[in-house]
Amino acid sequence: MQHPALTALVTGASSGIGEALATQLAAGGADVILAARRKDRLEALAARLREQHRVRVDVVEIDLSAAGAAEALWARTEGAGRRVDVLVNNAGSGVHDSFVSIPWERTATQLQLNLVALTELTHRFARAMVARDRGWILNVASVGAYMPVPSYATYAAGKAYVRSFSEAIADELRATSVRVCCLNPGGTATEFMDAAGHEVPSLARFTLMSSERCAKIGLRALFAGRRNVIAGWMNVLATFLFRFLPRRVTTRFAALAMSAPPPVARAALGSG
């Protein structure tokens, strides 16, 4: 898939799906701006992409969960005159635990990253793309967008927002040459579950999709003009079947699949 003369900004590019997306865009000839918190990883990836694909690669060390970070990223790229043709909103985080057991500060940080920063970046860059009448935006959600997920309650609800938001603005922009697509990965071999504190059985890890395959599905859908894509035919089948099940059944299935902790008892939190 060739993307010459394009510049792509990829958030969460230091590992996993973000790294794979950046690598495949560079392999297609696009210049790439890598944005994430871990500068050492970004610099190592940038060096590899420059050597292997002879494209321009810039690094922006930034924590998008911080207030004002989305505006700062805009100011250091498009706002500074660096045109961005492709925006990939991949940065995100989750916590594997019951909602009431997670400290509010950690949930607030997650919502800032997964929802607020993504929405603000989409708004800022989409306006510039519409003015040029050219651009592509890929927002990374999850198959969790299709169901309530106990133990990932705010994460899955946030991904449902990302999916709905992406499809809505894709329709709003249909008369322009700006395309918006939502990528919904299922279980993928990344650092996400380790960072979320989710212990995955060794055998289950063999069923995970590779980041490279997931990224390829997302980019193919984006440049084909699709508004939404689910990565993997098993995930496509599962989300289709969920439509015919009562929501309570779907929720319990998700709880079992995600190894949700037992229901929270009032005594466990104190009577306060």
PDB file of C-alpha atoms in Angstrom, residues 25-264:
ATOM      1  CA  LEU A  25       2.814   4.005   6.632  1.00  0.00           C
ATOM      2  CA  ALA A  26       6.554   4.591   6.332  1.00  0.00           C
ATOM      3  CA  ALA A  27       6.956   1.437   4.244  1.00  0.00           C
ATOM      4  CA  GLY A  28       4.416   2.941   1.848  1.00  0.00           C
ATOM      5  CA  GLY A  29       6.495   6.091   1.480  1.00  0.00           C
ATOM      6  CA  ALA A  30       4.770   8.410   3.951  1.00  0.00           C
ATOM      7  CA  ASP A  31       6.751  10.726   6.199  1.00  0.00           C
ATOM      8  CA  VAL A  32       5.836  10.007   9.809  1.00  0.00           C
ATOM      9  CA  ILE A  33       5.524  11.977  13.043  1.00  0.00           C
ATOM     10  CA  LEU A  34       5.734   9.672  16.056  1.00  0.00           C
ATOM     11  CA  ALA A  35       4.057  10.843  19.268  1.00  0.00           C
ATOM     12  CA  ALA A  36       4.129   9.078  22.651  1.00  0.00           C
ATOM     13  CA  ARG A  37       5.549   9.325  26.172  1.00  0.00           C
ATOM     14  CA  ARG A  38       8.588   7.041  25.814  1.00  0.00           C
ATOM     15  CA  LYS A  39      11.123   9.068  23.881  1.00  0.00           C
ATOM     16  CA  ASP A  40      13.785   6.345  23.868  1.00  0.00           C
ATOM     17  CA  ARG A  41      11.465   3.935  22.080  1.00  0.00           C
ATOM     18  CA  LEU A  42      10.330   6.617  19.649  1.00  0.00           C
ATOM     19  CA  GLU A  43      13.931   7.508  18.777  1.00  0.00           C
ATOM     20  CA  ALA A  44      14.796   3.836  18.194  1.00  0.00           C
ATOM     21  CA  LEU A  45      11.768   3.374  15.931  1.00  0.00           C
ATOM     22  CA  ALA A  46      12.500   6.624  14.088  1.00  0.00           C
ATOM     23  CA  ALA A  47      16.085   5.520  13.379  1.00  0.00           C
ATOM     24  CA  ARG A  48      14.875   2.191  12.030  1.00  0.00           C
ATOM     25  CA  LEU A  49      12.226   3.744   9.788  1.00  0.00           C
ATOM     26  CA  ARG A  50      14.649   6.309   8.378  1.00  0.00           C
ATOM     27  CA  GLU A  51      17.204   3.622   7.574  1.00  0.00           C
ATOM     28  CA  GLN A  52      14.779   1.077   6.130  1.00  0.00           C
ATOM     29  CA  HIS A  53      12.382   3.337   4.222  1.00  0.00           C
ATOM     30  CA  ARG A  54      14.286   6.592   3.582  1.00  0.00           C
ATOM     31  CA  VAL A  55      11.439   8.776   4.807  1.00  0.00           C
ATOM     32  CA  ARG A  56      11.390  11.771   7.121  1.00  0.00           C
ATOM     33  CA  VAL A  57      10.551  10.763  10.685  1.00  0.00           C
ATOM     34  CA  ASP A  58      10.058  13.227  13.546  1.00  0.00           C
ATOM     35  CA  VAL A  59       9.585  12.442  17.216  1.00  0.00           C
ATOM     36  CA  VAL A  60       7.319  14.282  19.652  1.00  0.00           C
ATOM     37  CA  GLU A  61       7.617  13.223  23.279  1.00  0.00           C
ATOM     38  CA  ILE A  62       4.231  13.959  24.833  1.00  0.00           C
ATOM     39  CA  ASP A  63       1.786  12.586  27.394  1.00  0.00           C
ATOM     40  CA  LEU A  64      -1.662  12.961  25.851  1.00  0.00           C
ATOM     41  CA  SER A  65      -3.347  12.148  29.150  1.00  0.00           C
ATOM     42  CA  ALA A  66      -2.234  15.552  30.455  1.00  0.00           C
ATOM     43  CA  ALA A  67      -4.555  18.516  30.169  1.00  0.00           C
ATOM     44  CA  GLY A  68      -3.569  20.746  27.251  1.00  0.00           C
ATOM     45  CA  ALA A  69      -1.448  18.060  25.580  1.00  0.00           C
ATOM     46  CA  ALA A  70      -3.632  17.740  22.473  1.00  0.00           C
ATOM     47  CA  GLU A  71      -3.312  21.472  21.831  1.00  0.00           C
ATOM     48  CA  ALA A  72       0.443  21.224  22.403  1.00  0.00           C
ATOM     49  CA  LEU A  73       0.750  18.402  19.860  1.00  0.00           C
ATOM     50  CA  TRP A  74      -1.203  20.459  17.333  1.00  0.00           C
ATOM     51  CA  ALA A  75       1.050  23.462  18.003  1.00  0.00           C
ATOM     52  CA  ARG A  76       4.194  21.402  17.370  1.00  0.00           C
ATOM     53  CA  THR A  77       2.925  19.950  14.075  1.00  0.00           C
ATOM     54  CA  GLU A  78       0.179  21.478  11.942  1.00  0.00           C
ATOM     55  CA  GLY A  79       0.149  24.639  14.043  1.00  0.00           C
ATOM     56  CA  ALA A  80       3.860  25.096  13.312  1.00  0.00           C
ATOM     57  CA  GLY A  81       3.325  24.699   9.561  1.00  0.00           C
ATOM     58  CA  ARG A  82       3.933  20.922   9.317  1.00  0.00           C
ATOM     59  CA  ARG A  83       1.013  19.668   7.241  1.00  0.00           C
ATOM     60  CA  VAL A  84      -0.534  16.437   8.516  1.00  0.00           C
ATOM     61  CA  ASP A  85      -2.389  14.428   5.870  1.00  0.00           C
ATOM     62  CA  VAL A  86      -3.089  11.338   7.976  1.00  0.00           C
ATOM     63  CA  LEU A  87      -3.993  11.437  11.661  1.00  0.00           C
ATOM     64  CA  VAL A  88      -3.933   8.152  13.569  1.00  0.00           C
ATOM     65  CA  ASN A  89      -5.456   8.417  17.045  1.00  0.00           C
ATOM     66  CA  ASN A  90      -4.071   5.221  18.529  1.00  0.00           C
ATOM     67  CA  ALA A  91      -2.939   6.282  22.018  1.00  0.00           C
ATOM     68  CA  GLY A  92      -5.065   4.757  24.749  1.00  0.00           C
ATOM     69  CA  SER A  93      -5.038   2.937  28.061  1.00  0.00           C
ATOM     70  CA  GLY A  94      -7.230   0.734  30.233  1.00  0.00           C
ATOM     71  CA  VAL A  95      -7.379  -0.695  33.742  1.00  0.00           C
ATOM     72  CA  HIS A  96      -8.526  -4.255  34.416  1.00  0.00           C
ATOM     73  CA  ASP A  97     -10.575  -4.036  37.622  1.00  0.00           C
ATOM     74  CA  SER A  98     -14.037  -3.212  38.893  1.00  0.00           C
ATOM     75  CA  PHE A  99     -15.004   0.429  38.410  1.00  0.00           C
ATOM     76  CA  VAL A 100     -15.370   1.238  42.113  1.00  0.00           C
ATOM     77  CA  SER A 101     -12.004  -0.387  42.935  1.00  0.00           C
ATOM     78  CA  ILE A 102     -10.020   1.871  40.593  1.00  0.00           C
ATOM     79  CA  PRO A 103      -8.861   5.195  42.080  1.00  0.00           C
ATOM     80  CA  TRP A 104     -10.791   8.020  40.455  1.00  0.00           C
ATOM     81  CA  GLU A 105      -7.594   9.809  39.437  1.00  0.00           C
ATOM     82  CA  ARG A 106      -6.572   6.856  37.282  1.00  0.00           C
ATOM     83  CA  THR A 107      -9.987   6.665  35.635  1.00  0.00           C
ATOM     84  CA  ALA A 108      -9.950  10.418  34.979  1.00  0.00           C
ATOM     85  CA  THR A 109      -6.528  10.110  33.329  1.00  0.00           C
ATOM     86  CA  GLN A 110      -7.827   7.280  31.142  1.00  0.00           C
ATOM     87  CA  LEU A 111     -10.864   9.290  30.044  1.00  0.00           C
ATOM     88  CA  GLN A 112      -8.693  12.306  29.257  1.00  0.00           C
ATOM     89  CA  LEU A 113      -6.499  10.164  27.003  1.00  0.00           C
ATOM     90  CA  ASN A 114      -9.065   7.868  25.394  1.00  0.00           C
ATOM     91  CA  LEU A 115     -11.842  10.422  24.857  1.00  0.00           C
ATOM     92  CA  VAL A 116     -10.906  14.060  25.368  1.00  0.00           C
ATOM     93  CA  ALA A 117      -7.502  14.065  23.658  1.00  0.00           C
ATOM     94  CA  LEU A 118      -8.761  11.927  20.768  1.00  0.00           C
ATOM     95  CA  THR A 119     -11.755  14.188  20.228  1.00  0.00           C
ATOM     96  CA  GLU A 120      -9.729  17.383  20.393  1.00  0.00           C
ATOM     97  CA  LEU A 121      -7.064  16.093  18.016  1.00  0.00           C
ATOM     98  CA  THR A 122      -9.745  14.962  15.573  1.00  0.00           C
ATOM     99  CA  HIS A 123     -11.386  18.392  15.735  1.00  0.00           C
ATOM    100  CA  ARG A 124      -8.192  20.390  15.244  1.00  0.00           C
ATOM    101  CA  PHE A 125      -6.745  18.289  12.426  1.00  0.00           C
ATOM    102  CA  ALA A 126     -10.074  17.656  10.674  1.00  0.00           C
ATOM    103  CA  ARG A 127     -10.650  21.415  10.347  1.00  0.00           C
ATOM    104  CA  ALA A 128      -7.278  21.827   8.629  1.00  0.00           C
ATOM    105  CA  MET A 129      -7.975  18.833   6.376  1.00  0.00           C
ATOM    106  CA  VAL A 130     -11.394  20.157   5.392  1.00  0.00           C
ATOM    107  CA  ALA A 131      -9.824  23.502   4.510  1.00  0.00           C
ATOM    108  CA  ARG A 132      -7.464  21.637   2.145  1.00  0.00           C
ATOM    109  CA  ASP A 133     -10.244  19.232   1.112  1.00  0.00           C
ATOM    110  CA  ARG A 134      -7.918  16.272   1.667  1.00  0.00           C
ATOM    111  CA  GLY A 135      -7.086  14.036   4.605  1.00  0.00           C
ATOM    112  CA  TRP A 136      -7.555  10.752   6.440  1.00  0.00           C
ATOM    113  CA  ILE A 137      -8.282  10.089  10.131  1.00  0.00           C
ATOM    114  CA  LEU A 138      -8.062   6.644  11.738  1.00  0.00           C
ATOM    115  CA  ASN A 139      -9.453   6.375  15.273  1.00  0.00           C
ATOM    116  CA  VAL A 140      -8.581   3.161  17.102  1.00  0.00           C
ATOM    117  CA  ALA A 141     -11.410   1.753  19.235  1.00  0.00           C
ATOM    118  CA  SER A 142     -11.982  -1.901  20.185  1.00  0.00           C
ATOM    119  CA  VAL A 143     -14.450  -4.755  19.809  1.00  0.00           C
ATOM    120  CA  GLY A 144     -15.332  -3.650  23.342  1.00  0.00           C
ATOM    121  CA  ALA A 145     -17.200  -0.841  21.595  1.00  0.00           C
ATOM    122  CA  TYR A 146     -19.902  -3.401  20.769  1.00  0.00           C
ATOM    123  CA  MET A 147     -20.723  -4.519  24.315  1.00  0.00           C
ATOM    124  CA  PRO A 148     -20.583  -3.582  28.002  1.00  0.00           C
ATOM    125  CA  VAL A 149     -17.420  -5.097  29.482  1.00  0.00           C
ATOM    126  CA  PRO A 150     -17.272  -5.642  33.264  1.00  0.00           C
ATOM    127  CA  SER A 151     -13.689  -5.084  34.509  1.00  0.00           C
ATOM    128  CA  TYR A 152     -13.151  -2.642  31.628  1.00  0.00           C
ATOM    129  CA  ALA A 153     -16.320  -0.608  32.179  1.00  0.00           C
ATOM    130  CA  THR A 154     -15.080   2.886  31.315  1.00  0.00           C
ATOM    131  CA  TYR A 155     -12.617   1.623  28.705  1.00  0.00           C
ATOM    132  CA  ALA A 156     -15.273  -0.244  26.695  1.00  0.00           C
ATOM    133  CA  ALA A 157     -17.813   2.569  27.117  1.00  0.00           C
ATOM    134  CA  GLY A 158     -15.191   5.009  25.886  1.00  0.00           C
ATOM    135  CA  LYS A 159     -14.488   2.877  22.834  1.00  0.00           C
ATOM    136  CA  ALA A 160     -18.230   2.800  22.079  1.00  0.00           C
ATOM    137  CA  TYR A 161     -18.027   6.602  22.081  1.00  0.00           C
ATOM    138  CA  VAL A 162     -15.038   6.527  19.711  1.00  0.00           C
ATOM    139  CA  ARG A 163     -16.877   4.254  17.301  1.00  0.00           C
ATOM    140  CA  SER A 164     -20.100   6.299  17.334  1.00  0.00           C
ATOM    141  CA  PHE A 165     -18.207   9.602  17.126  1.00  0.00           C
ATOM    142  CA  SER A 166     -16.074   8.426  14.200  1.00  0.00           C
ATOM    143  CA  GLU A 167     -19.024   7.151  12.178  1.00  0.00           C
ATOM    144  CA  ALA A 168     -20.961  10.351  12.814  1.00  0.00           C
ATOM    145  CA  ILE A 169     -18.247  12.720  11.661  1.00  0.00           C
ATOM    146  CA  ALA A 170     -17.445  10.439   8.717  1.00  0.00           C
ATOM    147  CA  ASP A 171     -20.992  11.066   7.572  1.00  0.00           C
ATOM    148  CA  GLU A 172     -20.756  14.801   8.243  1.00  0.00           C
ATOM    149  CA  LEU A 173     -17.651  14.950   6.037  1.00  0.00           C
ATOM    150  CA  ARG A 174     -19.017  12.807   3.215  1.00  0.00           C
ATOM    151  CA  ALA A 175     -19.207  15.794   0.832  1.00  0.00           C
ATOM    152  CA  THR A 176     -15.497  16.518   1.357  1.00  0.00           C
ATOM    153  CA  SER A 177     -12.363  14.558   0.515  1.00  0.00           C
ATOM    154  CA  VAL A 178     -11.641  13.895   4.184  1.00  0.00           C
ATOM    155  CA  ARG A 179     -12.173  10.300   5.250  1.00  0.00           C
ATOM    156  CA  VAL A 180     -12.683   9.041   8.806  1.00  0.00           C
ATOM    157  CA  CYS A 181     -12.504   5.373   9.820  1.00  0.00           C
ATOM    158  CA  CYS A 182     -12.777   3.550  13.140  1.00  0.00           C
ATOM    159  CA  LEU A 183     -10.607   0.450  13.664  1.00  0.00           C
ATOM    160  CA  ASN A 184     -11.900  -2.084  16.217  1.00  0.00           C
ATOM    161  CA  PRO A 185      -9.209  -4.589  17.247  1.00  0.00           C
ATOM    162  CA  GLY A 186      -9.962  -7.646  19.330  1.00  0.00           C
ATOM    163  CA  GLY A 187      -7.323  -9.386  21.400  1.00  0.00           C
ATOM    164  CA  THR A 188      -3.979  -8.236  19.989  1.00  0.00           C
ATOM    165  CA  ALA A 189      -0.404  -9.083  20.957  1.00  0.00           C
ATOM    166  CA  THR A 190       0.580  -5.743  22.502  1.00  0.00           C
ATOM    167  CA  GLU A 191       1.615  -4.417  25.912  1.00  0.00           C
ATOM    168  CA  PHE A 192      -1.942  -3.204  26.594  1.00  0.00           C
ATOM    169  CA  MET A 193      -3.080  -6.012  28.902  1.00  0.00           C
ATOM    170  CA  ASP A 194       0.164  -6.029  30.869  1.00  0.00           C
ATOM    171  CA  ALA A 195      -0.150  -2.268  31.411  1.00  0.00           C
ATOM    172  CA  ALA A 196      -3.801  -2.734  32.404  1.00  0.00           C
ATOM    173  CA  GLY A 197      -2.876  -5.319  35.034  1.00  0.00           C
ATOM    174  CA  HIS A 198      -4.680  -8.075  33.149  1.00  0.00           C
ATOM    175  CA  GLU A 199      -3.104 -11.517  33.505  1.00  0.00           C
ATOM    176  CA  VAL A 200      -3.751 -13.463  30.309  1.00  0.00           C
ATOM    177  CA  PRO A 201      -3.322 -17.272  30.422  1.00  0.00           C
ATOM    178  CA  SER A 202      -0.360 -18.500  28.373  1.00  0.00           C
ATOM    179  CA  LEU A 203      -2.540 -20.589  26.065  1.00  0.00           C
ATOM    180  CA  ALA A 204      -4.839 -17.609  25.389  1.00  0.00           C
ATOM    181  CA  ARG A 205      -1.896 -15.563  24.184  1.00  0.00           C
ATOM    182  CA  PHE A 206      -1.579 -17.858  21.156  1.00  0.00           C
ATOM    183  CA  THR A 207      -5.014 -16.677  19.957  1.00  0.00           C
ATOM    184  CA  LEU A 208      -4.029 -13.008  19.888  1.00  0.00           C
ATOM    185  CA  MET A 209      -3.774 -11.218  16.536  1.00  0.00           C
ATOM    186  CA  SER A 210      -0.452  -9.661  15.619  1.00  0.00           C
ATOM    187  CA  SER A 211      -0.144  -5.884  15.679  1.00  0.00           C
ATOM    188  CA  GLU A 212       1.051  -5.981  12.072  1.00  0.00           C
ATOM    189  CA  ARG A 213      -2.067  -7.744  10.819  1.00  0.00           C
ATOM    190  CA  CYS A 214      -4.338  -5.438  12.792  1.00  0.00           C
ATOM    191  CA  ALA A 215      -2.583  -2.356  11.425  1.00  0.00           C
ATOM    192  CA  LYS A 216      -2.847  -3.636   7.858  1.00  0.00           C
ATOM    193  CA  ILE A 217      -6.613  -4.140   8.248  1.00  0.00           C
ATOM    194  CA  GLY A 218      -7.020  -0.633   9.619  1.00  0.00           C
ATOM    195  CA  LEU A 219      -4.986   1.149   6.951  1.00  0.00           C
ATOM    196  CA  ARG A 220      -6.595  -0.797   4.122  1.00  0.00           C
ATOM    197  CA  ALA A 221     -10.050   0.189   5.409  1.00  0.00           C
ATOM    198  CA  LEU A 222      -9.044   3.835   5.920  1.00  0.00           C
ATOM    199  CA  PHE A 223      -7.711   4.354   2.405  1.00  0.00           C
ATOM    200  CA  ALA A 224     -10.612   2.399   0.906  1.00  0.00           C
ATOM    201  CA  GLY A 225     -13.011   4.937   2.397  1.00  0.00           C
ATOM    202  CA  ARG A 226     -14.637   2.629   4.946  1.00  0.00           C
ATOM    203  CA  ARG A 227     -16.131   4.193   8.072  1.00  0.00           C
ATOM    204  CA  ASN A 228     -15.741   1.245  10.440  1.00  0.00           C
ATOM    205  CA  VAL A 229     -13.807  -2.015  10.434  1.00  0.00           C
ATOM    206  CA  ILE A 230     -13.470  -4.908  12.869  1.00  0.00           C
ATOM    207  CA  ALA A 231     -10.106  -6.682  12.849  1.00  0.00           C
ATOM    208  CA  GLY A 232     -10.419 -10.439  12.325  1.00  0.00           C
ATOM    209  CA  TRP A 233     -13.235 -12.586  10.992  1.00  0.00           C
ATOM    210  CA  MET A 234     -13.853 -14.239  14.383  1.00  0.00           C
ATOM    211  CA  ASN A 235     -14.433 -10.809  15.903  1.00  0.00           C
ATOM    212  CA  VAL A 236     -16.701  -9.882  12.983  1.00  0.00           C
ATOM    213  CA  LEU A 237     -18.746 -13.025  13.590  1.00  0.00           C
ATOM    214  CA  ALA A 238     -18.899 -12.498  17.359  1.00  0.00           C
ATOM    215  CA  THR A 239     -20.078  -8.894  17.134  1.00  0.00           C
ATOM    216  CA  PHE A 240     -22.684  -9.923  14.565  1.00  0.00           C
ATOM    217  CA  LEU A 241     -24.064 -12.644  16.842  1.00  0.00           C
ATOM    218  CA  PHE A 242     -24.145 -10.285  19.823  1.00  0.00           C
ATOM    219  CA  ARG A 243     -26.898  -8.324  18.060  1.00  0.00           C
ATOM    220  CA  PHE A 244     -29.303 -11.204  18.637  1.00  0.00           C
ATOM    221  CA  LEU A 245     -28.538 -11.757  22.319  1.00  0.00           C
ATOM    222  CA  PRO A 246     -30.060  -9.905  25.281  1.00  0.00           C
ATOM    223  CA  ARG A 247     -27.686  -7.241  26.553  1.00  0.00           C
ATOM    224  CA  ARG A 248     -27.451  -8.949  29.922  1.00  0.00           C
ATOM    225  CA  VAL A 249     -26.246 -12.149  28.255  1.00  0.00           C
ATOM    226  CA  THR A 250     -23.688 -10.242  26.184  1.00  0.00           C
ATOM    227  CA  THR A 251     -22.446  -8.502  29.327  1.00  0.00           C
ATOM    228  CA  ARG A 252     -21.982 -11.771  31.197  1.00  0.00           C
ATOM    229  CA  PHE A 253     -20.177 -13.279  28.199  1.00  0.00           C
ATOM    230  CA  ALA A 254     -17.820 -10.292  28.135  1.00  0.00           C
ATOM    231  CA  ALA A 255     -17.232 -10.609  31.883  1.00  0.00           C
ATOM    232  CA  LEU A 256     -16.252 -14.259  31.514  1.00  0.00           C
ATOM    233  CA  ALA A 257     -14.058 -13.595  28.490  1.00  0.00           C
ATOM    234  CA  MET A 258     -12.240 -10.765  30.259  1.00  0.00           C
ATOM    235  CA  SER A 259     -11.821 -12.623  33.567  1.00  0.00           C
ATOM    236  CA  ALA A 260     -13.808  -9.988  35.422  1.00  0.00           C
ATOM    237  CA  PRO A 261     -13.413  -9.959  39.221  1.00  0.00           C
ATOM    238  CA  PRO A 262     -16.337 -11.138  41.375  1.00  0.00           C
ATOM    239  CA  PRO A 263     -19.258  -8.738  41.881  1.00  0.00           C
ATOM    240  CA  VAL A 264     -18.428  -5.962  44.335  1.00  0.00           C
TER     241      VAL A 264
END
